[in-house]
Amino acid sequence: MSTPYLVRVAEDAADREACFAVRKEVFVGEQGVPEDLEYDAYDAGAVHVLAVRQDGAPLGTGRLLHGEAAVAQTGADPSVGSLGRLAVTEPARGLGVGAALVRAVEDAARARGLAAVDLHAQTHALGFYERLGYEPYGPEYVEAGIPHQGMRRSL
């Protein structure tokens, strides 16, 4: 059975706009994250991944920070990338889109020679990331008013 969606690196302005639309729907609309916190200076240099339905409708997104952009997120280790802004639209949840996006970010990290991927998981999603091989570390903390936990996976 083929998957009803495709996951790829966002290549152009239209792809990035689709990524931002998904983030706005999920983080700003559903979770109440202030828009000025959702979008940041790191978006310009990040690798964005996008899941689209066969008709092109966006279903999910995620981003990889690497190099200097990731250092502040990963404990100053330049060999570690930072996965973030992972979002799947409500109708696409349960289809495997989130896991496929995580794997696409990991592939992008490997392509850049990174040794591991770090992320700040919303605590309700810990089980999802643990099933994908991520291990929690450090204390729980609050980011954008939502409880989070640091997690990392070696590649």
XYZ file of C-alpha atoms in Angstrom:
155
model
C 0.000 0.000 0.000
C 1.382 3.405 -0.902
C 1.240 6.277 1.544
C -1.358 8.966 0.784
C 1.300 11.664 1.189
C 4.830 12.631 0.193
C 7.512 14.044 2.513
C 10.235 16.221 1.016
C 12.577 19.082 1.753
C 10.869 22.434 1.172
C 12.577 23.755 -1.935
C 11.022 27.111 -2.770
C 9.021 30.034 -1.390
C 5.682 28.275 -1.967
C 6.883 25.241 0.019
C 8.051 27.457 2.878
C 4.712 29.276 2.907
C 2.985 25.883 3.162
C 5.243 24.988 6.119
C 4.434 28.292 7.830
C 0.691 27.810 7.199
C 0.779 24.409 8.955
C 2.703 25.896 11.884
C 0.220 28.753 12.162
C -2.730 26.333 12.147
C -1.240 23.986 14.762
C 0.867 26.156 17.062
C -0.831 29.546 16.861
C -4.405 28.378 16.174
C -4.684 25.151 18.197
C -2.092 25.667 20.932
C -2.259 29.431 21.383
C 1.464 30.089 20.832
C 1.936 33.816 20.149
C 2.726 34.377 16.473
C 5.795 36.473 17.323
C 7.261 33.449 19.163
C 6.376 30.936 16.460
C 8.414 32.532 13.681
C 12.040 33.486 14.319
C 15.285 34.504 12.666
C 16.317 30.820 12.433
C 13.627 30.081 9.829
C 15.699 31.680 7.056
C 18.655 29.292 7.382
C 16.827 26.166 8.532
C 16.129 23.068 6.474
C 12.336 22.772 6.353
C 10.592 19.481 5.542
C 7.049 19.318 4.254
C 4.461 16.543 4.026
C 1.866 17.022 1.293
C -1.180 15.062 0.252
C -1.195 13.648 -3.279
C -3.178 16.714 -4.404
C -0.501 18.999 -2.942
C -2.349 20.080 0.225
C 0.102 20.519 3.144
C -0.252 18.034 6.010
C 2.775 18.640 8.195
C 6.166 20.253 8.612
C 9.329 20.279 10.680
C 12.676 22.045 10.586
C 16.328 21.284 11.206
C 18.704 23.856 12.621
C 22.376 23.089 12.065
C 25.708 24.804 12.528
C 25.727 28.070 14.466
C 21.919 28.225 14.504
C 21.699 24.926 16.379
C 24.425 25.585 18.951
C 22.149 27.563 21.289
C 19.580 24.753 21.183
C 21.917 21.775 21.613
C 24.262 22.633 24.466
C 26.914 24.179 22.198
C 27.738 20.932 20.369
C 28.184 21.720 16.633
C 27.849 18.027 15.693
C 24.224 18.008 16.888
C 21.298 19.343 14.879
C 18.100 20.693 16.386
C 14.733 19.340 15.246
C 11.900 21.741 15.885
C 8.563 23.160 14.789
C 7.216 19.659 14.079
C 3.517 20.059 13.333
C 0.861 17.862 11.708
C -2.590 19.150 10.799
C -5.456 17.618 12.766
C -6.965 15.648 9.825
C -3.559 14.062 9.058
C -2.821 12.827 12.582
C -2.559 9.055 12.935
C -1.332 8.539 9.357
C 2.371 8.332 10.214
C 3.076 11.850 8.938
C 4.860 12.965 12.118
C 7.218 9.969 12.141
C 7.950 10.439 8.427
C 8.778 14.112 9.037
C 11.146 13.205 11.907
C 12.922 10.680 9.664
C 13.215 13.317 6.900
C 14.815 15.751 9.365
C 17.206 12.996 10.472
C 18.112 12.301 6.826
C 18.846 16.010 6.338
C 21.012 15.955 9.479
C 22.950 12.909 8.239
C 23.462 14.600 4.864
C 25.112 17.487 6.741
C 27.409 15.151 8.679
C 25.690 15.593 12.035
C 26.131 12.924 14.731
C 22.838 13.412 16.594
C 19.547 15.291 16.633
C 18.285 17.159 19.675
C 14.739 18.409 20.233
C 12.542 20.172 22.758
C 9.483 17.909 23.010
C 6.147 19.014 24.353
C 5.742 16.611 27.262
C 2.502 15.135 25.886
C 4.575 13.940 22.872
C 7.355 12.173 24.829
C 6.058 8.694 23.965
C 5.963 9.552 20.251
C 9.615 10.603 20.252
C 10.697 7.702 22.486
C 9.186 5.276 19.946
C 11.414 6.933 17.334
C 14.546 6.366 19.426
C 14.850 9.693 21.274
C 15.944 9.692 24.899
C 14.907 12.382 27.411
C 17.526 14.346 29.335
C 17.546 17.175 31.862
C 14.628 18.663 33.749
C 11.198 19.504 32.359
C 10.784 23.219 31.563
C 8.183 25.595 30.133
C 8.528 27.105 26.654
C 5.805 29.329 25.142
C 3.614 28.408 28.129
C 3.812 24.665 27.336
C 5.748 22.006 29.358
C 8.741 20.619 27.397
C 11.504 18.033 27.809
C 14.894 17.908 26.082
C 15.462 14.741 24.015
C 18.265 13.457 21.789
C 18.910 10.636 19.312
C 22.290 9.612 17.960
C 22.342 9.044 14.211
